[in-house]
CSV table of C-alpha atoms and ligand atoms in Angstrom, one decimal:
chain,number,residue,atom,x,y,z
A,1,UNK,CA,27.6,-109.7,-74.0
A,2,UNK,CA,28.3,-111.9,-70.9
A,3,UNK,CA,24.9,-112.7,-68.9
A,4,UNK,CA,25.7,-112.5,-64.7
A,5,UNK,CA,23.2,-112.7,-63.4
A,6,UNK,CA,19.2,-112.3,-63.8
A,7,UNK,CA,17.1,-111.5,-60.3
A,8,UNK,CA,13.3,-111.4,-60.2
A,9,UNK,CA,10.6,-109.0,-58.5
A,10,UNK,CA,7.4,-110.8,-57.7
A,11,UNK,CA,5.1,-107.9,-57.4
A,12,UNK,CA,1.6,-107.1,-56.8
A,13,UNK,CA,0.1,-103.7,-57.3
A,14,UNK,CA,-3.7,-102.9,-55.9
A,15,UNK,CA,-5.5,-101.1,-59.1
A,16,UNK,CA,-7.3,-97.8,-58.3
A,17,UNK,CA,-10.4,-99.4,-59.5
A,18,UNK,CA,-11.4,-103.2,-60.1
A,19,UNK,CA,-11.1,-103.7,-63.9
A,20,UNK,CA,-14.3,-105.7,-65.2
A,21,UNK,CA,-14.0,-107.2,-68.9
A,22,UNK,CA,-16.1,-110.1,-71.0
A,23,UNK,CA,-13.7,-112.8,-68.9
A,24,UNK,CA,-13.3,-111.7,-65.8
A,25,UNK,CA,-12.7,-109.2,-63.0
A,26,UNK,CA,-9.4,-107.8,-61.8
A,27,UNK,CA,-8.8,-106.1,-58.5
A,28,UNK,CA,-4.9,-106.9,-58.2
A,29,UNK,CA,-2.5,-106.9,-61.0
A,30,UNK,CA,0.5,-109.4,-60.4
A,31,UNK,CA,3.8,-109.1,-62.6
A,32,UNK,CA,7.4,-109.7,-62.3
A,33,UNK,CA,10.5,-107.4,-63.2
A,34,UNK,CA,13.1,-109.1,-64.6
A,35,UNK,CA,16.8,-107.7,-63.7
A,36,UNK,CA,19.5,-108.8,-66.1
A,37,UNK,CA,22.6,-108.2,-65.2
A,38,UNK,CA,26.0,-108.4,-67.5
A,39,UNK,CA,29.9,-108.9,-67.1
A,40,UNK,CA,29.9,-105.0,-66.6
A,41,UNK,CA,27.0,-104.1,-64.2
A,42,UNK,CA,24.9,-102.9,-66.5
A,43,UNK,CA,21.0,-103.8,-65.7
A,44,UNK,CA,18.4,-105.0,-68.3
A,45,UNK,CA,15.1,-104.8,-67.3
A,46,UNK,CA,12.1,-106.6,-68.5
A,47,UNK,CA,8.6,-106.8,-67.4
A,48,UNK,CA,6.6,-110.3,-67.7
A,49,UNK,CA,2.9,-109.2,-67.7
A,50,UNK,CA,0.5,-112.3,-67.9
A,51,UNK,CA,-2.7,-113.1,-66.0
A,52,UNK,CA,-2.6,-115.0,-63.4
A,53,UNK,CA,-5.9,-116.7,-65.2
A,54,UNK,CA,-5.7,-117.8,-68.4
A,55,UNK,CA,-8.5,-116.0,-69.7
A,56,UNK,CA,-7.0,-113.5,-71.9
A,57,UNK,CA,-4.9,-115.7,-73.6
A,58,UNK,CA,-3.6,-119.1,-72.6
A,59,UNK,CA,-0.3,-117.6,-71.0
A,60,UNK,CA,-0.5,-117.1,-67.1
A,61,UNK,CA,2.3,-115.9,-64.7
A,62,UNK,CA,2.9,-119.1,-63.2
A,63,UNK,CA,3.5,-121.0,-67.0
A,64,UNK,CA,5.3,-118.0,-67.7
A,65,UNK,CA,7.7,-118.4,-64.9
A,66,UNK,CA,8.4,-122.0,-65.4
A,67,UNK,CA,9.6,-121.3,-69.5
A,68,UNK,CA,11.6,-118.7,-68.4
A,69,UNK,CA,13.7,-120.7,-65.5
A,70,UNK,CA,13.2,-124.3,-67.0
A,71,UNK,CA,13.8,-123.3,-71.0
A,72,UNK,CA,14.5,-119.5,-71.9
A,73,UNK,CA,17.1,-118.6,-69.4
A,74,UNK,CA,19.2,-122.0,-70.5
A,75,UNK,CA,18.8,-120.8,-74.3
A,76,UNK,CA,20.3,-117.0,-73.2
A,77,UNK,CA,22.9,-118.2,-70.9
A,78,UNK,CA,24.3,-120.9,-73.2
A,79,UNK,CA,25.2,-118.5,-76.3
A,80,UNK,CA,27.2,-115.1,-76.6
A,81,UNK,CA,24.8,-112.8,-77.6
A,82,UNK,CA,26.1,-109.8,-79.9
A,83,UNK,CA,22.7,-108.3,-80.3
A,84,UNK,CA,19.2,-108.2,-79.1
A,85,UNK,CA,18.0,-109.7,-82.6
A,86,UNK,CA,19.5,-112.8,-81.8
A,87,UNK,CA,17.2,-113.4,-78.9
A,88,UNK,CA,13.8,-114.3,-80.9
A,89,UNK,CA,15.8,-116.4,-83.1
A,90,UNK,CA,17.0,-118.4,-80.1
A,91,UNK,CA,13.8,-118.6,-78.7
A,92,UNK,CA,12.5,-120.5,-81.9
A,93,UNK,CA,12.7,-123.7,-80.7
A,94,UNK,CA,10.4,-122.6,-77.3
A,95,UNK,CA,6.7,-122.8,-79.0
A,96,UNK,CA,4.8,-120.1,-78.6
A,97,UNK,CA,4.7,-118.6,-74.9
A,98,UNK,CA,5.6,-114.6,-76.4
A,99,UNK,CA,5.1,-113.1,-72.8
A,100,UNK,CA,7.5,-115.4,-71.2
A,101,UNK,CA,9.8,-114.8,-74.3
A,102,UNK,CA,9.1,-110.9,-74.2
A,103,UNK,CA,9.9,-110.3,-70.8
A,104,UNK,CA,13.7,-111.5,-71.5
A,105,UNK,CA,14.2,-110.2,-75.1
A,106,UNK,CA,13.1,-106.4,-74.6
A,107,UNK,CA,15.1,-107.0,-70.9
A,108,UNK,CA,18.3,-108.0,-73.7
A,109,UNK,CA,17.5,-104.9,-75.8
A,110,UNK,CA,17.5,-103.0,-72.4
A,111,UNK,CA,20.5,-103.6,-71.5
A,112,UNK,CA,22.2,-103.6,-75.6
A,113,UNK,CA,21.0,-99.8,-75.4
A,114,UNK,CA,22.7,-99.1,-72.1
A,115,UNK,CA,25.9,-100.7,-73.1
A,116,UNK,CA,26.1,-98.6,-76.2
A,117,UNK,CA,24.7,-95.6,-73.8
A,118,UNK,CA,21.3,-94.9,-76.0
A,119,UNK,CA,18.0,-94.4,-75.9
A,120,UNK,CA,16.4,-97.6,-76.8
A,121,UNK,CA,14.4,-95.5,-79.6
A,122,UNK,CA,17.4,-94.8,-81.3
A,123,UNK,CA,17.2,-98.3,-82.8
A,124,UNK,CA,13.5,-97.4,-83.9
A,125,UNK,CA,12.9,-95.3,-87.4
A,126,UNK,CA,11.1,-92.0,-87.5
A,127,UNK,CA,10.7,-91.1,-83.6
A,128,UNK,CA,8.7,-88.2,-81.6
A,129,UNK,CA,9.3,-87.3,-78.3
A,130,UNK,CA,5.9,-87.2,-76.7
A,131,UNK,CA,3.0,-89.6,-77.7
A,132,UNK,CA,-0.2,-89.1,-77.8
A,133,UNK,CA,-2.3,-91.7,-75.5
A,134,UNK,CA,-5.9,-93.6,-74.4
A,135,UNK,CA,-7.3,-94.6,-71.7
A,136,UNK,CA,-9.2,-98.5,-71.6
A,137,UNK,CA,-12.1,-98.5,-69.8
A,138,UNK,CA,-13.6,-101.3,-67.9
A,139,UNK,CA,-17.3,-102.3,-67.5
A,140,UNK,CA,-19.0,-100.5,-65.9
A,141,UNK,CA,-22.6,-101.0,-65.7
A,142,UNK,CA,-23.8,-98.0,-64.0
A,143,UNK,CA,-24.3,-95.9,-66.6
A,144,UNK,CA,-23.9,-92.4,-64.9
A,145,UNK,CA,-20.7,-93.9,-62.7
A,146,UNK,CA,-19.7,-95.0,-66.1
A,147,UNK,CA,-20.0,-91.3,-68.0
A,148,UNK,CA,-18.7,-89.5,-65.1
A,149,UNK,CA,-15.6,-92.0,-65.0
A,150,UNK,CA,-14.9,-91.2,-68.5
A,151,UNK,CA,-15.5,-87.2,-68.2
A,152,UNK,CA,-12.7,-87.7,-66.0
A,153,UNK,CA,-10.2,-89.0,-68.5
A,154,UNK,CA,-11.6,-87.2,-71.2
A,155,UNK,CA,-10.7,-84.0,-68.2
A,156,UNK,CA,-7.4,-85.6,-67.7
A,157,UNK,CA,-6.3,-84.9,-71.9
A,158,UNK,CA,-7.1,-89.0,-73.1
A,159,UNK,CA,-7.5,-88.2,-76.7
A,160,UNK,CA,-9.2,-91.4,-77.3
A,161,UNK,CA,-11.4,-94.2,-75.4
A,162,UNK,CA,-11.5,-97.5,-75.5
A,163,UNK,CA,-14.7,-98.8,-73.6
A,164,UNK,CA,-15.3,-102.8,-73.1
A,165,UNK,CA,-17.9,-104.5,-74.2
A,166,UNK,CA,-20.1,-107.5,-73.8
A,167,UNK,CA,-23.6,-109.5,-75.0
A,168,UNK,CA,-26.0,-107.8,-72.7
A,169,UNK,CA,-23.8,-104.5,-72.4
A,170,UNK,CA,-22.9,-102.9,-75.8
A,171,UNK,CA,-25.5,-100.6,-77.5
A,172,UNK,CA,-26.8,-99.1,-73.9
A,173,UNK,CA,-23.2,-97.9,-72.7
A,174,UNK,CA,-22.3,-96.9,-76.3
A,175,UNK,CA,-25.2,-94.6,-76.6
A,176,UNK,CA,-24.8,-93.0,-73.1
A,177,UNK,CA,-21.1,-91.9,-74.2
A,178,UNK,CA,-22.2,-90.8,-77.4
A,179,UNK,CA,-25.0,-88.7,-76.0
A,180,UNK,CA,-22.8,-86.7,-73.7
A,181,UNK,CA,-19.1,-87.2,-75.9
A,182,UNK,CA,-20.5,-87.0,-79.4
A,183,UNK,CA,-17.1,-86.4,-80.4
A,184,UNK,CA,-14.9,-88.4,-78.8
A,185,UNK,CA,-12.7,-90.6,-80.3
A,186,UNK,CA,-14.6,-93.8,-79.4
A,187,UNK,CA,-13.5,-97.8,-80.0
A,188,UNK,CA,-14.8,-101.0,-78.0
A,189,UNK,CA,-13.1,-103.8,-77.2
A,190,UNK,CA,-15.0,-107.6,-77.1
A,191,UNK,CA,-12.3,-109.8,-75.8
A,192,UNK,CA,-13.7,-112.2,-78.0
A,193,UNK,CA,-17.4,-112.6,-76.2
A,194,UNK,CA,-19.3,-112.9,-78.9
A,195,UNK,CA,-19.8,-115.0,-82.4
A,196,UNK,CA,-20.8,-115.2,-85.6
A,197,UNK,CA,-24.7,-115.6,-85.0
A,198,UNK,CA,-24.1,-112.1,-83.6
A,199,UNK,CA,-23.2,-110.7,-87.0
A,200,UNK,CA,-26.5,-108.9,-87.7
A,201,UNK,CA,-26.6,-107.8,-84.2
A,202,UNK,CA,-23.0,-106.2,-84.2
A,203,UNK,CA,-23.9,-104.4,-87.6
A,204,UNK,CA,-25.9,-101.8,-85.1
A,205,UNK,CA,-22.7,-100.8,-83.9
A,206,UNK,CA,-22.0,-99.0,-87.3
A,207,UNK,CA,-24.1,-96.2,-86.3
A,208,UNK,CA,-21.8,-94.5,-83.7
A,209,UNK,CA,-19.2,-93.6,-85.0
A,210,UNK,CA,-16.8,-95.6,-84.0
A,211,UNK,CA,-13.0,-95.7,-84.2
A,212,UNK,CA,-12.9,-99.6,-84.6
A,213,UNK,CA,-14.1,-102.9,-82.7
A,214,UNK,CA,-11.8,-105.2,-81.3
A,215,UNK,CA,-11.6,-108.5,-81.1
A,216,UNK,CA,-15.3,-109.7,-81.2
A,217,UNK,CA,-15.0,-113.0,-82.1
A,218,UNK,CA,-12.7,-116.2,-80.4
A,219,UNK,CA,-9.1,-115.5,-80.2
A,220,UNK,CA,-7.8,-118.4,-83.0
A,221,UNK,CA,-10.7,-117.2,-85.2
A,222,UNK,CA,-9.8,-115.5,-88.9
A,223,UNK,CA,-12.9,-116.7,-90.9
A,224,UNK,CA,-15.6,-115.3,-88.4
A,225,UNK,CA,-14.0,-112.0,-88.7
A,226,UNK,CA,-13.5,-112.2,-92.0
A,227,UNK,CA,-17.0,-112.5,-92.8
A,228,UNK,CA,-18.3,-110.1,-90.1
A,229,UNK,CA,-15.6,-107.2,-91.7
A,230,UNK,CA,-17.1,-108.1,-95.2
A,231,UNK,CA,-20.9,-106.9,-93.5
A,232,UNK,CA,-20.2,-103.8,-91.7
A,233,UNK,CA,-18.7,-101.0,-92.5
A,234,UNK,CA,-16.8,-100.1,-89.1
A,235,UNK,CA,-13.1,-101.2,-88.8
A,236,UNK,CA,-12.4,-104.7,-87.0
A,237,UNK,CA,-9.3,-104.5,-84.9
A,238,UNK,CA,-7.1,-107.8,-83.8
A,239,UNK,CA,-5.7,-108.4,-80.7
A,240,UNK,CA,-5.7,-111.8,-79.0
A,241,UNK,CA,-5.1,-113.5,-82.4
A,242,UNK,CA,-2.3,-111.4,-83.3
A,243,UNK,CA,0.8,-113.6,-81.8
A,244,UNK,CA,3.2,-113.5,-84.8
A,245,UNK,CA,3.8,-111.5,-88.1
A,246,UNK,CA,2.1,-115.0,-90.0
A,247,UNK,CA,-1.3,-113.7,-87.7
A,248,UNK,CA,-1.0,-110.9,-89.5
A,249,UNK,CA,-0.4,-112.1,-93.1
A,250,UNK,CA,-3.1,-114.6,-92.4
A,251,UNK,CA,-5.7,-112.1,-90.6
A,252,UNK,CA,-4.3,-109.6,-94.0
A,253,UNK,CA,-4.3,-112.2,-96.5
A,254,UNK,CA,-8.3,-113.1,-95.8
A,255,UNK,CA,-9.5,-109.7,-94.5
A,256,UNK,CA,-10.6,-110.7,-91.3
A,257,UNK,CA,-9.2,-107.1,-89.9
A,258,UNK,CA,-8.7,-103.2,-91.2
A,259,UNK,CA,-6.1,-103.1,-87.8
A,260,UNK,CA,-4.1,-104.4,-85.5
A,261,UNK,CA,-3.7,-103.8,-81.7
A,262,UNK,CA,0.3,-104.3,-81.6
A,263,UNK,CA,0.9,-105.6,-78.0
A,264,UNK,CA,5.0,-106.1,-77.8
A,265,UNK,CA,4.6,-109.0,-75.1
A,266,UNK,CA,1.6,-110.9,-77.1
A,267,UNK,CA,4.1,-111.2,-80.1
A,268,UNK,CA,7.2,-112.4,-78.1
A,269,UNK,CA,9.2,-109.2,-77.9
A,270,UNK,CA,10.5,-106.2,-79.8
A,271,UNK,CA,11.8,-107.9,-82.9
A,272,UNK,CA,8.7,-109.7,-84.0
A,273,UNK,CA,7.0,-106.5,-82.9
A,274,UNK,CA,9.3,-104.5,-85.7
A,275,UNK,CA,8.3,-107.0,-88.2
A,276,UNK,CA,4.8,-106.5,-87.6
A,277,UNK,CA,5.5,-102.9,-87.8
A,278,UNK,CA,6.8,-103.1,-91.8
A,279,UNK,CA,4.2,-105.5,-92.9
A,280,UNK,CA,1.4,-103.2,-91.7
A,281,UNK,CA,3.8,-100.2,-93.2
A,282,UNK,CA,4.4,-102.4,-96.3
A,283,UNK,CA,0.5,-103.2,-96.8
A,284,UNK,CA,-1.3,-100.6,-95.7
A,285,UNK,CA,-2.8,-101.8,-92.4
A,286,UNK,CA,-3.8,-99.9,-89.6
A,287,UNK,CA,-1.5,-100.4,-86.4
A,288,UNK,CA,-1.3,-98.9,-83.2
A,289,UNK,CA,0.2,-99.9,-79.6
A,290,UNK,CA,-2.0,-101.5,-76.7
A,291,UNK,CA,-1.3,-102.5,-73.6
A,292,UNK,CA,-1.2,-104.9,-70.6
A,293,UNK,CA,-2.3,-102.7,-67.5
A,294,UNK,CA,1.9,-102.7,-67.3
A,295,UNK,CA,4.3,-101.5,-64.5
A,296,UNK,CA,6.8,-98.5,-65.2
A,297,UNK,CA,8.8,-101.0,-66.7
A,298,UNK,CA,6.8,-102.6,-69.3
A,299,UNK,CA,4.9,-98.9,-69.6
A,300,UNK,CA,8.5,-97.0,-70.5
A,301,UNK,CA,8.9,-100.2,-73.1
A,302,UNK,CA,5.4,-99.0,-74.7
A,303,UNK,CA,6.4,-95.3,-74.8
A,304,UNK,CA,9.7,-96.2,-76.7
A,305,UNK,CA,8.5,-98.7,-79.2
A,306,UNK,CA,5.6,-96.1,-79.8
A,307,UNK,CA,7.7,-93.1,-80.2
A,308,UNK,CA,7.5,-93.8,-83.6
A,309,UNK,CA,5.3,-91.9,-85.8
A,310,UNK,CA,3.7,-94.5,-87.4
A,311,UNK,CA,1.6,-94.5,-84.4
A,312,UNK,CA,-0.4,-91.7,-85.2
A,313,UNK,CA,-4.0,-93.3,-83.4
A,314,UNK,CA,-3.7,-93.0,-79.4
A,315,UNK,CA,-2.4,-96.0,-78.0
A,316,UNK,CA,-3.6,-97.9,-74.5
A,317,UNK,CA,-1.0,-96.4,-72.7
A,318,UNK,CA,-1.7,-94.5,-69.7
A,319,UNK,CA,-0.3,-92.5,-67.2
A,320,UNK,CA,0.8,-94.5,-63.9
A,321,UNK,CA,-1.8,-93.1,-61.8
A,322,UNK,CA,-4.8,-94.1,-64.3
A,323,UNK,CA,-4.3,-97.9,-63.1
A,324,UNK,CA,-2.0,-97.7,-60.0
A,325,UNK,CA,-2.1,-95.4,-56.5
A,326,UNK,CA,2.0,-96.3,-57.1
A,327,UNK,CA,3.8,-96.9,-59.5
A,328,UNK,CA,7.3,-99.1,-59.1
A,329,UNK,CA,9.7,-96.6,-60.3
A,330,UNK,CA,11.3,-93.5,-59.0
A,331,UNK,CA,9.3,-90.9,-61.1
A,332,UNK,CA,5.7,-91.8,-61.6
A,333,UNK,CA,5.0,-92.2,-65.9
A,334,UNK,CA,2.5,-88.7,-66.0
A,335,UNK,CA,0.2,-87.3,-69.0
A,336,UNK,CA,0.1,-83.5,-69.8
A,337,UNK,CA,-1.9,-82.5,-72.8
A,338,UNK,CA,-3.2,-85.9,-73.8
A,339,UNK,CA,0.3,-86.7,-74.1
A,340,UNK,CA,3.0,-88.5,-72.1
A,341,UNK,CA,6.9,-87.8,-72.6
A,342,UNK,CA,9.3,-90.6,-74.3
A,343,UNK,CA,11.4,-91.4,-71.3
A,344,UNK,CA,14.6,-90.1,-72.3
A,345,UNK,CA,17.5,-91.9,-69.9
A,346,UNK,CA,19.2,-95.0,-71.6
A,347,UNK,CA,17.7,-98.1,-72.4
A,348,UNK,CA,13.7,-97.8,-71.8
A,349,UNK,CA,14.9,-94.8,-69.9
A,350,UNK,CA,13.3,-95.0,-66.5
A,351,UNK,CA,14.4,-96.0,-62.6
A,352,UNK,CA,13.2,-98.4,-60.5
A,353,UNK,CA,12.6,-97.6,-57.0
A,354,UNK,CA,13.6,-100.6,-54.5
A,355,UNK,CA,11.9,-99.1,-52.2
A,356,UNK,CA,8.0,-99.4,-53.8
A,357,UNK,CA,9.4,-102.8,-55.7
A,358,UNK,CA,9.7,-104.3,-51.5
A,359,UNK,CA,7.0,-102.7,-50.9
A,360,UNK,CA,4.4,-104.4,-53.7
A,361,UNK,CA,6.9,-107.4,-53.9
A,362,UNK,CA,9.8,-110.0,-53.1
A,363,UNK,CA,13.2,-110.2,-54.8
A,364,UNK,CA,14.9,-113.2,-55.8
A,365,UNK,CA,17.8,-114.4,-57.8
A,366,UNK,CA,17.0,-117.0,-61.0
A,367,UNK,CA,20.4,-117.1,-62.3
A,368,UNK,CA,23.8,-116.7,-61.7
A,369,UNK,CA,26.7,-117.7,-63.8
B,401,OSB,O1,-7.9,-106.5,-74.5
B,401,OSB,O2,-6.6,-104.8,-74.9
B,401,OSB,C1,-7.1,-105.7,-74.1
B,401,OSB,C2,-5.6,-105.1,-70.7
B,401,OSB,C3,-5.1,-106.3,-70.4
B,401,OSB,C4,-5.4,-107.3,-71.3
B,401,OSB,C5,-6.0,-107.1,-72.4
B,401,OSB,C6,-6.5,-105.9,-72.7
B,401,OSB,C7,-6.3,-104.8,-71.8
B,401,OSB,C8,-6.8,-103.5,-72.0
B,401,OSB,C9,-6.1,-102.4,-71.2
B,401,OSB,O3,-7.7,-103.2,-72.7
B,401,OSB,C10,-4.9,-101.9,-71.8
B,401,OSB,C11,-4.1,-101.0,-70.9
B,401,OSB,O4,-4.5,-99.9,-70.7
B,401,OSB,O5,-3.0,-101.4,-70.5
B,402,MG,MG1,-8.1,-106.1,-76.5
């Protein structure tokens, strides 16, 4: 295929309700869409979803932006791509930066599937059409706003929640959920605020029932976790460390997980993402989808990669309207039933709605041919 053109929404959507985590406090989320275009007219779209702090990980919008024009675009536009495979592989010689290299590979499989006129799951194995989902909550550390806010989810059909966590705010919160959602399917996520003298500390957390922790320790850490899954008995889950299938034979290889939060952008796109995928298939680990507080775009990506039924735990994939008053595509991304629906038009299956995108955001044009 024959790359045109590729133009670029810079967009900023307010959140409903300021997202507080271990790092940092987020009011505004900024993103772009990527728009590739091809010798036919056909549109790929992407969605590049870093922070503009690098507190997460070390990716930010702005480095993003600058490997995509100054190095990934030059890689794409120089070669004749047959298919969306060849992507990653031409992004090998670009180091690291997976978001930047995500946001243009899963835009390439976009618009492969809408050349051929599929669904983009039809290149996935084993797929449903409606996938159930979870809802991430922030910090909140009013402890009846906070119970309240999650009686609303649980109201709304979320059929699992993920609540973060911090030194200073872990046991209280936990136990104020479990005392009035004993059942709930309950996990907590660190973001890598504490460490290893917290061991003995974090071992408390065994007694509520919990799905899994995520990502207590720092994000290049394996032997911290390691240890700390050795001592308790609850399932540690990677996320920030998990940037590449070796991540995953490592964090495997030396037990410093039971699971893996599969983030398609974190690992570079959809064909790293696949790899990860068998390896955890192959070796019995525990995987399941997360998410980036993403667009439609990058949403619709989610709800295609996770249409397959490997990802049986609830994923962090919400409906539009958990994070966003609008979303940026023609039909809002909607839950029924704990559920939400495999977009089913070609390619990630959605439509963008110029309109909302010029509303939230500027368009300009990166490449031309
Ligand atoms: O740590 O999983 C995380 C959002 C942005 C960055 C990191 C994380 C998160 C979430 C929310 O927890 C995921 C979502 O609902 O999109
Ligand atoms: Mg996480």
């Amino acid at each position: 295929m024959k790359i045109h053109r590729i133009d670029r929404y810079c967009v900023r959507l307010p959140l409903r309700i300021p997202f507080v985590t271990s790092y940092g406090r987020l009011t505004e989320k900024a993103f772009d869409i990527l728009v590739v275009t091809d010798e036919l007219g056909n549109c790929g779209l992407g969605e590049l979803v870093p922070f503009e702090q690098p507190d997460y990980i070390e990716e930010t919008i702005d480095t993003a932006r600058i490997i995509i024009e100054k190095h990934l675009i030059p890689l794409m536009t120089n070669s004749d791509i047959q298919h969306p495979k060849e992507v990653s592989t031409l992004f090998d010689e670009v180091k690291g930066n997976q978001m930047a290299k995500s946001s243009l590979e899963t835009a390439i499989w976009d618009l492969y599937a809408k050349r051929k006129g599929k669904s983009l799951k039809e290149y996935f194995y084993d797929t449903r059409e409606r996938i159930p989902v979870g809802v991430s909550v922030g910090i909140q550390t009013d402890l009846t706003k906070l119970t309240d806010q999650i009686g609303k989810y649980v109201e709304q059909g979320y059929q699992r929640v993920k609540l973060k966590i911090r030194p200073g705010y872990d046991l209280e919160p936990i136990e104020a959920i479990r005392q009035e959602f004993p059942d709930i399917l309950l996990m907590v996520d660190a973001n890598s605020a504490y460490t290893i003298k917290d061991i003995s500390y974090l071992k408390q957390l065994d007694a509520y029932n919990l799905a899994m922790i995520e990502q207590p320790f720092a994000a290049n850490d394996f032997l911290d976790h390691a240890q700390l899954q050795k001592e308790i008995k609850t399932d540690i889950c990677l996320d920030e460390n998990i940037r590449t299938l070796k991540d995953c034979e490592l964090a495997f290889a030396l037990g410093s997980c039971r699971a893996i939060n599969l983030k398609i952008p974190r690992v570079g796109g959809i064909t790293e993402a696949m790899k990860i995928v068998d390896f955890c298939k192959e070796k019995g680990l525990f995987v399941w989808l997360g998410g980036m507080f993403e667009s439609g775009v990058g949403r619709a990506l989610n709800l295609q990669f996770a249409s397959q039924k490997i990802f049986t735990f609830p994923g962090d994939i919400s409906a539009s309207d958990r994070y966003y008053f609008e979303d940026i595509l023609s039909e809002p991304i909607v839950i029924q039933n704990g559920e939400i629906s495999v977009p089913n038009g070609q390619g990630i299956g959605i439509s963008l709605s110029k309109e909302k995108l010029l509303k939230y955001g500027t368009l300009e044009t990166i490449y031309t041919k």
